[in-house]
PDB file of C-alpha atoms in Angstrom:
ATOM      1  CA  MET A   1     -26.537  22.421  90.059  1.00  0.00           C
ATOM      2  CA  GLY A   2     -23.091  22.207  89.742  1.00  0.00           C
ATOM      3  CA  GLY A   3     -24.114  18.330  89.208  1.00  0.00           C
ATOM      4  CA  PRO A   4     -25.712  18.893  86.045  1.00  0.00           C
ATOM      5  CA  ILE A   5     -23.470  20.567  84.733  1.00  0.00           C
ATOM      6  CA  ALA A   6     -20.180  18.687  85.244  1.00  0.00           C
ATOM      7  CA  LEU A   7     -22.756  15.942  83.487  1.00  0.00           C
ATOM      8  CA  ILE A   8     -23.472  17.152  80.759  1.00  0.00           C
ATOM      9  CA  ILE A   9     -19.474  17.996  79.900  1.00  0.00           C
ATOM     10  CA  ILE A  10     -18.813  14.185  80.814  1.00  0.00           C
ATOM     11  CA  LEU A  11     -21.779  13.431  78.229  1.00  0.00           C
ATOM     12  CA  VAL A  12     -19.887  15.931  75.866  1.00  0.00           C
ATOM     13  CA  ILE A  13     -16.631  14.306  76.472  1.00  0.00           C
ATOM     14  CA  ILE A  14     -17.802  10.746  75.869  1.00  0.00           C
ATOM     15  CA  LEU A  15     -19.635  12.585  72.892  1.00  0.00           C
ATOM     16  CA  TRP A  16     -16.635  13.233  71.337  1.00  0.00           C
ATOM     17  CA  ILE A  17     -14.725   9.941  71.901  1.00  0.00           C
ATOM     18  CA  PHE A  18     -16.615   7.994  71.075  1.00  0.00           C
ATOM     19  CA  LEU A  19     -17.126  10.513  67.264  1.00  0.00           C
ATOM     20  CA  ALA A  20     -13.282  10.564  67.510  1.00  0.00           C
ATOM     21  CA  SER A  21     -12.565   7.131  67.373  1.00  0.00           C
ATOM     22  CA  LEU A  22     -14.751   6.264  64.617  1.00  0.00           C
ATOM     23  CA  TYR A  23     -14.210   6.890  60.841  1.00  0.00           C
ATOM     24  CA  VAL A  24     -15.216   5.820  57.165  1.00  0.00           C
ATOM     25  CA  VAL A  25     -11.846   4.317  55.201  1.00  0.00           C
ATOM     26  CA  PRO A  26     -14.166   4.997  51.329  1.00  0.00           C
ATOM     27  CA  GLN A  27     -13.964   2.210  48.226  1.00  0.00           C
ATOM     28  CA  GLN A  28     -10.568   1.878  45.862  1.00  0.00           C
ATOM     29  CA  ARG A  29      -8.930   2.802  49.790  1.00  0.00           C
ATOM     30  CA  ALA A  30      -7.322   2.075  52.301  1.00  0.00           C
ATOM     31  CA  TYR A  31      -5.911   3.029  55.718  1.00  0.00           C
ATOM     32  CA  ILE A  32      -3.111   3.036  57.728  1.00  0.00           C
ATOM     33  CA  ILE A  33      -3.320   2.369  61.933  1.00  0.00           C
ATOM     34  CA  GLU A  34      -0.274   3.478  63.272  1.00  0.00           C
ATOM     35  CA  ARG A  35      -0.990   3.186  67.857  1.00  0.00           C
ATOM     36  CA  PHE A  36       2.044   4.705  69.353  1.00  0.00           C
ATOM     37  CA  GLY A  37       3.991   5.608  66.304  1.00  0.00           C
ATOM     38  CA  LYS A  38       4.334   1.552  65.602  1.00  0.00           C
ATOM     39  CA  PHE A  39       2.635   0.141  62.851  1.00  0.00           C
ATOM     40  CA  HIS A  40      -1.009  -1.652  63.757  1.00  0.00           C
ATOM     41  CA  SER A  41      -2.750  -2.670  60.749  1.00  0.00           C
ATOM     42  CA  VAL A  42      -4.759  -1.916  57.906  1.00  0.00           C
ATOM     43  CA  SER A  43      -8.525  -0.182  57.776  1.00  0.00           C
ATOM     44  CA  GLY A  44     -10.195  -1.100  53.866  1.00  0.00           C
ATOM     45  CA  ALA A  45     -13.371   0.191  52.453  1.00  0.00           C
ATOM     46  CA  GLY A  46     -16.187   0.985  54.911  1.00  0.00           C
ATOM     47  CA  ILE A  47     -16.681   2.425  59.059  1.00  0.00           C
ATOM     48  CA  HIS A  48     -13.812   1.109  61.816  1.00  0.00           C
ATOM     49  CA  MET A  49     -12.835   2.548  65.493  1.00  0.00           C
ATOM     50  CA  LYS A  50      -9.505   3.614  67.060  1.00  0.00           C
ATOM     51  CA  ILE A  51      -8.719   4.863  69.972  1.00  0.00           C
ATOM     52  CA  PRO A  52      -9.042   8.018  70.452  1.00  0.00           C
ATOM     53  CA  LEU A  53      -4.810   9.947  71.392  1.00  0.00           C
ATOM     54  CA  VAL A  54      -3.760   6.488  71.076  1.00  0.00           C
ATOM     55  CA  ASP A  55      -4.007   5.330  66.994  1.00  0.00           C
ATOM     56  CA  ARG A  56      -3.561   7.297  64.426  1.00  0.00           C
ATOM     57  CA  ILE A  57      -3.912   7.509  60.684  1.00  0.00           C
ATOM     58  CA  ALA A  58      -0.580   7.555  59.265  1.00  0.00           C
ATOM     59  CA  THR A  59      -1.637   7.482  55.310  1.00  0.00           C
ATOM     60  CA  LYS A  60      -4.569   7.140  53.435  1.00  0.00           C
ATOM     61  CA  THR A  61      -3.159   4.973  50.197  1.00  0.00           C
ATOM     62  CA  SER A  62      -5.358   4.872  46.562  1.00  0.00           C
ATOM     63  CA  LEU A  63      -6.360   1.143  46.035  1.00  0.00           C
ATOM     64  CA  ARG A  64      -6.850   2.368  41.859  1.00  0.00           C
ATOM     65  CA  VAL A  65      -4.051   2.549  39.410  1.00  0.00           C
ATOM     66  CA  ASN A  66      -1.724   4.920  39.109  1.00  0.00           C
ATOM     67  CA  GLN A  67       0.224   6.294  35.255  1.00  0.00           C
ATOM     68  CA  LEU A  68       3.318   7.324  34.766  1.00  0.00           C
ATOM     69  CA  ILE A  69       4.527   8.666  31.765  1.00  0.00           C
ATOM     70  CA  VAL A  70       8.326   8.545  31.542  1.00  0.00           C
ATOM     71  CA  LYS A  71      10.248   9.938  28.031  1.00  0.00           C
ATOM     72  CA  VAL A  72      13.706   8.931  27.419  1.00  0.00           C
ATOM     73  CA  GLU A  73      16.780   9.881  25.292  1.00  0.00           C
ATOM     74  CA  THR A  74      17.853   6.307  23.718  1.00  0.00           C
ATOM     75  CA  LYS A  75      20.740   4.675  21.100  1.00  0.00           C
ATOM     76  CA  THR A  76      19.890   2.866  18.843  1.00  0.00           C
ATOM     77  CA  LEU A  77      21.907   0.147  17.515  1.00  0.00           C
ATOM     78  CA  ASP A  78      22.486   2.049  14.053  1.00  0.00           C
ATOM     79  CA  ASN A  79      23.505   4.952  16.217  1.00  0.00           C
ATOM     80  CA  VAL A  80      20.472   7.614  15.918  1.00  0.00           C
ATOM     81  CA  PHE A  81      19.571   9.138  19.278  1.00  0.00           C
ATOM     82  CA  VAL A  82      15.591   9.321  19.190  1.00  0.00           C
ATOM     83  CA  ASN A  83      13.467  10.023  22.230  1.00  0.00           C
ATOM     84  CA  VAL A  84      11.659   7.428  23.661  1.00  0.00           C
ATOM     85  CA  VAL A  85       8.140   8.122  25.476  1.00  0.00           C
ATOM     86  CA  VAL A  86       6.437   5.057  27.533  1.00  0.00           C
ATOM     87  CA  SER A  87       3.136   4.814  29.336  1.00  0.00           C
ATOM     88  CA  THR A  88       3.354   2.618  33.014  1.00  0.00           C
ATOM     89  CA  GLN A  89       0.538   1.496  34.790  1.00  0.00           C
ATOM     90  CA  PHE A  90       0.598   0.253  38.367  1.00  0.00           C
ATOM     91  CA  ARG A  91      -0.714  -0.061  41.314  1.00  0.00           C
ATOM     92  CA  VAL A  92      -0.343  -1.349  45.082  1.00  0.00           C
ATOM     93  CA  GLU A  93      -1.981  -4.390  46.218  1.00  0.00           C
ATOM     94  CA  ALA A  94      -4.241  -4.631  48.742  1.00  0.00           C
ATOM     95  CA  PRO A  95      -2.261  -7.681  51.243  1.00  0.00           C
ATOM     96  CA  ASN A  96       0.942  -5.058  50.044  1.00  0.00           C
ATOM     97  CA  VAL A  97       0.180  -1.900  51.533  1.00  0.00           C
ATOM     98  CA  ALA A  98       2.062  -1.386  54.557  1.00  0.00           C
ATOM     99  CA  LYS A  99       4.916  -2.206  52.927  1.00  0.00           C
ATOM    100  CA  ALA A 100       4.864  -0.250  49.669  1.00  0.00           C
ATOM    101  CA  TYR A 101       4.382   2.891  53.018  1.00  0.00           C
ATOM    102  CA  TYR A 102       6.881   1.912  54.533  1.00  0.00           C
ATOM    103  CA  GLU A 103       9.779   0.320  52.330  1.00  0.00           C
ATOM    104  CA  LEU A 104       9.434   2.724  49.414  1.00  0.00           C
ATOM    105  CA  GLN A 105       9.167   6.931  49.869  1.00  0.00           C
ATOM    106  CA  ASP A 106       9.025   8.087  46.472  1.00  0.00           C
ATOM    107  CA  PRO A 107       7.644   5.013  44.927  1.00  0.00           C
ATOM    108  CA  ALA A 108       6.806   7.186  41.536  1.00  0.00           C
ATOM    109  CA  GLY A 109      10.817   8.689  41.541  1.00  0.00           C
ATOM    110  CA  GLN A 110      10.888   5.101  42.176  1.00  0.00           C
ATOM    111  CA  LEU A 111       9.623   3.797  39.426  1.00  0.00           C
ATOM    112  CA  ARG A 112      10.497   6.169  36.663  1.00  0.00           C
ATOM    113  CA  SER A 113      15.051   5.141  37.383  1.00  0.00           C
ATOM    114  CA  TYR A 114      13.356   1.494  37.029  1.00  0.00           C
ATOM    115  CA  MET A 115      11.585   2.396  33.376  1.00  0.00           C
ATOM    116  CA  GLU A 116      14.551   4.566  32.475  1.00  0.00           C
ATOM    117  CA  ASP A 117      17.392   2.201  32.897  1.00  0.00           C
ATOM    118  CA  ALA A 118      15.561  -0.893  31.544  1.00  0.00           C
ATOM    119  CA  LEU A 119      15.086   1.458  28.163  1.00  0.00           C
ATOM    120  CA  ARG A 120      18.520   2.462  27.560  1.00  0.00           C
ATOM    121  CA  SER A 121      19.622  -1.659  27.835  1.00  0.00           C
ATOM    122  CA  ALA A 122      16.822  -2.810  25.470  1.00  0.00           C
ATOM    123  CA  ILE A 123      16.515   0.277  23.341  1.00  0.00           C
ATOM    124  CA  PRO A 124      20.654   0.208  22.228  1.00  0.00           C
ATOM    125  CA  MET A 125      20.114  -3.771  20.999  1.00  0.00           C
ATOM    126  CA  LEU A 126      17.807  -2.610  18.310  1.00  0.00           C
ATOM    127  CA  THR A 127      18.706  -1.139  15.793  1.00  0.00           C
ATOM    128  CA  LEU A 128      15.863   1.987  13.835  1.00  0.00           C
ATOM    129  CA  ASP A 129      14.146  -0.505  11.765  1.00  0.00           C
ATOM    130  CA  ASP A 130      14.354  -3.107  14.875  1.00  0.00           C
ATOM    131  CA  ALA A 131      12.482  -0.753  16.894  1.00  0.00           C
ATOM    132  CA  PHE A 132       9.823   0.462  14.899  1.00  0.00           C
ATOM    133  CA  ALA A 133       9.100  -2.968  14.501  1.00  0.00           C
ATOM    134  CA  ARG A 134       9.236  -4.629  18.109  1.00  0.00           C
ATOM    135  CA  LYS A 135       8.588  -2.306  19.861  1.00  0.00           C
ATOM    136  CA  ASP A 136       5.933  -4.363  21.998  1.00  0.00           C
ATOM    137  CA  ASP A 137       8.636  -6.588  22.519  1.00  0.00           C
ATOM    138  CA  VAL A 138      10.342  -4.056  24.419  1.00  0.00           C
ATOM    139  CA  ALA A 139       7.593  -3.219  26.010  1.00  0.00           C
ATOM    140  CA  SER A 140       6.778  -6.113  27.870  1.00  0.00           C
ATOM    141  CA  ASP A 141      10.638  -7.010  28.023  1.00  0.00           C
ATOM    142  CA  VAL A 142      10.134  -3.316  29.864  1.00  0.00           C
ATOM    143  CA  GLN A 143       7.491  -4.394  32.412  1.00  0.00           C
ATOM    144  CA  LYS A 144       8.730  -8.408  32.761  1.00  0.00           C
ATOM    145  CA  THR A 145      12.116  -6.686  34.195  1.00  0.00           C
ATOM    146  CA  VAL A 146      10.621  -3.573  36.080  1.00  0.00           C
ATOM    147  CA  GLY A 147       7.580  -5.782  37.165  1.00  0.00           C
ATOM    148  CA  GLN A 148      10.098  -8.072  39.376  1.00  0.00           C
ATOM    149  CA  GLU A 149      12.022  -4.946  40.677  1.00  0.00           C
ATOM    150  CA  MET A 150       9.231  -2.925  41.756  1.00  0.00           C
ATOM    151  CA  ALA A 151       6.628  -5.802  43.401  1.00  0.00           C
ATOM    152  CA  ARG A 152       9.817  -6.180  46.021  1.00  0.00           C
ATOM    153  CA  PHE A 153       8.304  -2.857  47.575  1.00  0.00           C
ATOM    154  CA  GLY A 154       4.386  -4.589  47.382  1.00  0.00           C
ATOM    155  CA  PHE A 155       3.319  -2.827  43.950  1.00  0.00           C
ATOM    156  CA  THR A 156       2.618  -4.751  40.631  1.00  0.00           C
ATOM    157  CA  VAL A 157       3.121  -2.860  37.006  1.00  0.00           C
ATOM    158  CA  VAL A 158       0.282  -3.675  35.290  1.00  0.00           C
ATOM    159  CA  ARG A 159       0.815  -2.576  31.988  1.00  0.00           C
ATOM    160  CA  THR A 160       3.628  -0.762  30.087  1.00  0.00           C
ATOM    161  CA  LEU A 161       3.049   0.601  26.143  1.00  0.00           C
ATOM    162  CA  ILE A 162       5.568   2.314  24.183  1.00  0.00           C
ATOM    163  CA  THR A 163       3.289   5.733  23.082  1.00  0.00           C
ATOM    164  CA  SER A 164       6.480   6.921  20.925  1.00  0.00           C
ATOM    165  CA  ILE A 165       9.585   6.494  19.642  1.00  0.00           C
ATOM    166  CA  ASP A 166      10.618   9.993  18.083  1.00  0.00           C
ATOM    167  CA  PRO A 167      13.667  10.112  16.130  1.00  0.00           C
ATOM    168  CA  SER A 168      15.354  13.378  15.289  1.00  0.00           C
ATOM    169  CA  ASN A 169      14.201  15.665  12.611  1.00  0.00           C
ATOM    170  CA  GLN A 170      17.276  14.828  10.230  1.00  0.00           C
ATOM    171  CA  VAL A 171      16.434  11.592  10.213  1.00  0.00           C
ATOM    172  CA  LYS A 172      13.535  10.869   9.796  1.00  0.00           C
ATOM    173  CA  ALA A 173      14.008  13.427   6.902  1.00  0.00           C
ATOM    174  CA  ALA A 174      17.013  10.716   5.123  1.00  0.00           C
ATOM    175  CA  MET A 175      14.090   8.171   6.361  1.00  0.00           C
ATOM    176  CA  ASP A 176      10.793   9.497   4.155  1.00  0.00           C
ATOM    177  CA  SER A 177      13.441  10.429   1.476  1.00  0.00           C
ATOM    178  CA  ILE A 178      14.684   6.253   1.659  1.00  0.00           C
ATOM    179  CA  ASN A 179      10.955   5.584   1.534  1.00  0.00           C
ATOM    180  CA  ALA A 180      10.179   7.936  -1.364  1.00  0.00           C
ATOM    181  CA  ALA A 181      12.874   6.547  -3.298  1.00  0.00           C
ATOM    182  CA  GLN A 182      12.467   2.672  -2.987  1.00  0.00           C
ATOM    183  CA  ARG A 183       8.291   3.117  -3.717  1.00  0.00           C
ATOM    184  CA  GLU A 184       9.678   5.190  -7.257  1.00  0.00           C
ATOM    185  CA  LYS A 185      11.966   2.335  -8.231  1.00  0.00           C
ATOM    186  CA  GLU A 186       8.354   0.118  -6.954  1.00  0.00           C
ATOM    187  CA  ALA A 187       6.669   2.612  -9.299  1.00  0.00           C
ATOM    188  CA  THR A 188       9.044   3.234 -12.406  1.00  0.00           C
ATOM    189  CA  ARG A 189       9.033  -1.459 -12.090  1.00  0.00           C
ATOM    190  CA  GLU A 190       5.372  -1.358 -12.769  1.00  0.00           C
ATOM    191  CA  ARG A 191       5.960   1.396 -15.024  1.00  0.00           C
ATOM    192  CA  ALA A 192       8.084  -0.715 -17.522  1.00  0.00           C
ATOM    193  CA  GLU A 193       5.911  -3.573 -16.601  1.00  0.00           C
ATOM    194  CA  ALA A 194       2.620  -1.919 -17.924  1.00  0.00           C
ATOM    195  CA  ASN A 195       4.883  -0.832 -20.873  1.00  0.00           C
ATOM    196  CA  ARG A 196       5.252  -3.747 -21.527  1.00  0.00           C
ATOM    197  CA  ILE A 197       2.051  -6.049 -21.734  1.00  0.00           C
ATOM    198  CA  ALA A 198       1.019  -2.692 -23.896  1.00  0.00           C
ATOM    199  CA  ILE A 199       3.805  -3.497 -26.482  1.00  0.00           C
ATOM    200  CA  GLU A 200       3.025  -7.208 -26.472  1.00  0.00           C
ATOM    201  CA  THR A 201      -0.450  -5.693 -26.546  1.00  0.00           C
ATOM    202  CA  GLN A 202      -0.061  -3.534 -29.426  1.00  0.00           C
ATOM    203  CA  ALA A 203       2.286  -6.157 -31.465  1.00  0.00           C
ATOM    204  CA  ALA A 204      -0.559  -8.295 -30.848  1.00  0.00           C
ATOM    205  CA  ALA A 205      -3.484  -6.250 -32.856  1.00  0.00           C
ATOM    206  CA  GLU A 206      -0.969  -4.800 -35.240  1.00  0.00           C
ATOM    207  CA  ALA A 207      -0.006  -9.241 -36.054  1.00  0.00           C
ATOM    208  CA  GLU A 208      -3.504 -10.045 -36.709  1.00  0.00           C
ATOM    209  CA  ARG A 209      -4.430  -7.066 -38.139  1.00  0.00           C
ATOM    210  CA  THR A 210      -1.581  -7.925 -41.017  1.00  0.00           C
ATOM    211  CA  ARG A 211      -2.847 -10.729 -40.801  1.00  0.00           C
ATOM    212  CA  LEU A 212      -6.703 -10.488 -41.388  1.00  0.00           C
ATOM    213  CA  GLN A 213      -6.237  -7.438 -44.357  1.00  0.00           C
ATOM    214  CA  GLY A 214      -4.170 -10.288 -46.165  1.00  0.00           C
ATOM    215  CA  GLU A 215      -7.382 -12.480 -45.760  1.00  0.00           C
ATOM    216  CA  GLY A 216      -9.191 -10.058 -46.596  1.00  0.00           C
ATOM    217  CA  GLN A 217      -6.433  -8.344 -50.209  1.00  0.00           C
ATOM    218  CA  ALA A 218      -6.378 -11.890 -50.769  1.00  0.00           C
ATOM    219  CA  ASN A 219     -10.602 -12.465 -50.950  1.00  0.00           C
ATOM    220  CA  TYR A 220     -10.919  -9.429 -52.825  1.00  0.00           C
ATOM    221  CA  ARG A 221      -8.942 -10.592 -55.435  1.00  0.00           C
ATOM    222  CA  ARG A 222     -10.320 -13.577 -55.761  1.00  0.00           C
ATOM    223  CA  GLU A 223     -13.698 -12.320 -56.234  1.00  0.00           C
ATOM    224  CA  ILE A 224     -12.171 -10.446 -58.374  1.00  0.00           C
ATOM    225  CA  ALA A 225     -10.655 -12.831 -60.209  1.00  0.00           C
ATOM    226  CA  ASN A 226     -14.211 -14.761 -60.255  1.00  0.00           C
ATOM    227  CA  GLY A 227     -15.833 -11.533 -61.676  1.00  0.00           C
ATOM    228  CA  ILE A 228     -13.252 -11.377 -64.791  1.00  0.00           C
ATOM    229  CA  VAL A 229     -13.349 -15.204 -65.566  1.00  0.00           C
ATOM    230  CA  ASP A 230     -17.808 -14.821 -65.386  1.00  0.00           C
ATOM    231  CA  GLN A 231     -17.407 -11.692 -67.536  1.00  0.00           C
ATOM    232  CA  ILE A 232     -14.864 -13.117 -69.473  1.00  0.00           C
ATOM    233  CA  LYS A 233     -17.693 -16.512 -70.363  1.00  0.00           C
ATOM    234  CA  SER A 234     -20.232 -14.387 -71.050  1.00  0.00           C
ATOM    235  CA  LEU A 235     -18.678 -12.770 -73.829  1.00  0.00           C
ATOM    236  CA  GLN A 236     -18.002 -15.457 -74.754  1.00  0.00           C
ATOM    237  CA  GLY A 237     -21.456 -16.513 -74.418  1.00  0.00           C
ATOM    238  CA  VAL A 238     -23.226 -13.478 -76.631  1.00  0.00           C
ATOM    239  CA  GLY A 239     -20.160 -14.828 -79.225  1.00  0.00           C
ATOM    240  CA  MET A 240     -17.258 -12.609 -79.147  1.00  0.00           C
ATOM    241  CA  ASP A 241     -14.077 -13.951 -79.629  1.00  0.00           C
ATOM    242  CA  ILE A 242     -11.400 -14.220 -77.389  1.00  0.00           C
ATOM    243  CA  ASP A 243      -9.496 -11.519 -78.103  1.00  0.00           C
ATOM    244  CA  ASP A 244     -12.084  -9.243 -78.710  1.00  0.00           C
ATOM    245  CA  VAL A 245     -13.650 -10.662 -75.153  1.00  0.00           C
ATOM    246  CA  ASN A 246      -9.973  -9.128 -73.250  1.00  0.00           C
ATOM    247  CA  ASN A 247      -9.900  -5.597 -75.336  1.00  0.00           C
ATOM    248  CA  VAL A 248     -12.979  -5.359 -73.093  1.00  0.00           C
ATOM    249  CA  VAL A 249     -11.987  -6.522 -70.165  1.00  0.00           C
ATOM    250  CA  LEU A 250      -8.957  -5.097 -70.378  1.00  0.00           C
ATOM    251  CA  PHE A 251     -11.093  -1.460 -71.021  1.00  0.00           C
ATOM    252  CA  ASN A 252     -13.269  -1.395 -68.238  1.00  0.00           C
ATOM    253  CA  GLN A 253     -10.737  -2.424 -65.924  1.00  0.00           C
ATOM    254  CA  TYR A 254      -8.669   1.006 -66.861  1.00  0.00           C
ATOM    255  CA  LEU A 255     -11.580   3.084 -66.265  1.00  0.00           C
ATOM    256  CA  ASP A 256     -11.947   1.035 -62.758  1.00  0.00           C
ATOM    257  CA  VAL A 257      -9.026   2.579 -62.289  1.00  0.00           C
ATOM    258  CA  MET A 258      -9.615   5.929 -63.308  1.00  0.00           C
ATOM    259  CA  ARG A 259     -12.802   6.093 -61.330  1.00  0.00           C
ATOM    260  CA  SER A 260     -11.094   4.626 -58.548  1.00  0.00           C
ATOM    261  CA  LEU A 261      -7.921   7.752 -59.279  1.00  0.00           C
ATOM    262  CA  SER A 262     -10.341  10.416 -59.519  1.00  0.00           C
ATOM    263  CA  GLU A 263     -12.389   9.194 -55.924  1.00  0.00           C
ATOM    264  CA  SER A 264      -9.321   8.696 -54.414  1.00  0.00           C
ATOM    265  CA  ASN A 265      -8.240  12.018 -50.961  1.00  0.00           C
ATOM    266  CA  ASN A 266      -4.829  11.471 -52.728  1.00  0.00           C
ATOM    267  CA  ALA A 267      -5.658  11.734 -56.677  1.00  0.00           C
ATOM    268  CA  LYS A 268      -3.413  13.839 -58.811  1.00  0.00           C
ATOM    269  CA  THR A 269      -4.967  15.548 -62.232  1.00  0.00           C
ATOM    270  CA  VAL A 270      -5.953  13.168 -64.358  1.00  0.00           C
ATOM    271  CA  VAL A 271      -5.709  13.877 -68.486  1.00  0.00           C
ATOM    272  CA  LEU A 272      -8.160  11.442 -70.227  1.00  0.00           C
ATOM    273  CA  PRO A 273      -9.201  12.879 -74.177  1.00  0.00           C
ATOM    274  CA  ALA A 274     -11.194  15.777 -74.081  1.00  0.00           C
ATOM    275  CA  SER A 275     -13.825  14.762 -77.463  1.00  0.00           C
ATOM    276  CA  THR A 276     -16.566  11.701 -76.325  1.00  0.00           C
ATOM    277  CA  PRO A 277     -16.862   9.578 -77.439  1.00  0.00           C
ATOM    278  CA  GLY A 278     -14.012   9.986 -80.390  1.00  0.00           C
ATOM    279  CA  GLY A 279     -11.620  10.563 -77.335  1.00  0.00           C
ATOM    280  CA  TYR A 280     -12.781   6.896 -76.545  1.00  0.00           C
ATOM    281  CA  GLY A 281     -12.499   5.294 -78.992  1.00  0.00           C
ATOM    282  CA  ASP A 282      -9.308   6.509 -80.118  1.00  0.00           C
ATOM    283  CA  LEU A 283      -7.817   5.605 -76.203  1.00  0.00           C
ATOM    284  CA  PHE A 284      -9.534   2.050 -77.350  1.00  0.00           C
ATOM    285  CA  THR A 285      -7.188   2.428 -80.304  1.00  0.00           C
ATOM    286  CA  GLN A 286      -3.886   2.458 -77.735  1.00  0.00           C
ATOM    287  CA  MET A 287      -4.513  -0.021 -75.597  1.00  0.00           C
ATOM    288  CA  THR A 288      -5.240  -2.473 -78.699  1.00  0.00           C
ATOM    289  CA  ASN A 289      -2.562  -1.650 -80.520  1.00  0.00           C
ATOM    290  CA  ALA A 290      -1.116  -1.734 -76.811  1.00  0.00           C
ATOM    291  CA  LEU A 291      -1.512  -5.318 -76.303  1.00  0.00           C
ATOM    292  CA  VAL A 292      -1.568  -6.761 -79.903  1.00  0.00           C
ATOM    293  CA  SER A 293       2.021  -5.300 -79.816  1.00  0.00           C
ATOM    294  CA  ALA A 294       2.751  -7.297 -76.303  1.00  0.00           C
ATOM    295  CA  GLN A 295       1.021 -10.573 -77.886  1.00  0.00           C
ATOM    296  CA  GLU A 296       3.365 -10.120 -81.062  1.00  0.00           C
ATOM    297  CA  ALA A 297       6.479  -9.437 -78.869  1.00  0.00           C
ATOM    298  CA  LYS A 298       5.678 -12.192 -76.907  1.00  0.00           C
ATOM    299  CA  GLY A 299       5.284 -14.691 -79.995  1.00  0.00           C
ATOM    300  CA  THR A 300       8.466 -13.670 -81.163  1.00  0.00           C
ATOM    301  CA  GLU A 301       9.990 -13.915 -77.939  1.00  0.00           C
ATOM    302  CA  THR A 302       8.447 -17.573 -77.944  1.00  0.00           C
ATOM    303  CA  LEU A 303       9.192 -18.942 -81.992  1.00  0.00           C
ATOM    304  CA  SER A 304      13.234 -17.227 -80.863  1.00  0.00           C
ATOM    305  CA  ASN A 305      13.634 -19.874 -77.658  1.00  0.00           C
ATOM    306  CA  ALA A 306      11.938 -22.714 -79.511  1.00  0.00           C
ATOM    307  CA  SER A 307      14.084 -21.900 -83.031  1.00  0.00           C
ATOM    308  CA  ARG A 308      17.597 -22.363 -80.486  1.00  0.00           C
ATOM    309  CA  LYS A 309      15.984 -25.384 -78.610  1.00  0.00           C
ATOM    310  CA  GLY A 310      15.539 -27.055 -82.071  1.00  0.00           C
ATOM    311  CA  ILE A 311      19.288 -25.915 -83.958  1.00  0.00           C
ATOM    312  CA  HIS A 312      20.261 -27.435 -79.389  1.00  0.00           C
ATOM    313  CA  ASN A 313      18.568 -30.918 -80.216  1.00  0.00           C
ATOM    314  CA  ALA A 314      20.340 -30.940 -83.944  1.00  0.00           C
ATOM    315  CA  GLU A 315      23.415 -30.074 -82.073  1.00  0.00           C
TER     316      GLU A 315
END
């Protein structure tokens, strides 16, 4: 009876030892195996065996990329305090798992210290505007400096990004005021240029309108003169002498002027003789008498000038 029980116990012990010696490492993980407290090996993904009670799994290291957010307050070259937020991605390379585990106790804390030191050395060399414009260059320099330090402990800095450069609210307000003033200055310059173009265009249009009005007025007067000439020729053609023709033409022009005055929007009261056709006869007589008087005065002046000229020649 004791023999079968002992055999079962032995089989259970053997099975336990066998199962205890097996372990599975997931993908993107690495296990460090120690034997009697001393580093023995690094196990990658897959199934492995170890000696129970002799070997133990010291740590389980992830080979994935980790991210660390670092926020640093520092000062720029133009004495502006800013809060810089940096995101850095790092990982442990498979060949360096043992070095990373045994040489660095707090990887995230050490990386944070390196990042803060590198940023406080880089940002004060730049003005605030340069810090915004060259943040990618700063991130590249910081990654290079920190990457060299972390490589000594088996870590690789994959990527470093400056995600935020945040000055104080007072500095933001001042920057907004400066930008608004610059934009207003540019807008004022553009408005002045637009006004200048509008004035030049309007002046050119006024000059062209004046020229066209002059040409139109000249053509209008030319046509009137041609019409008067044709009218005179027509009246002479029916046997009227030149004096009668002149009187008729002048009377027609007078009537045209009266009609224009009556049709004008700015016309005032025009008083004409009340009786017709006797009134027009009186008006015609007055006009002809005035014209005759003007011609006689002109003839008298001509004779006077001729007399003076003859006296001068005689002398």
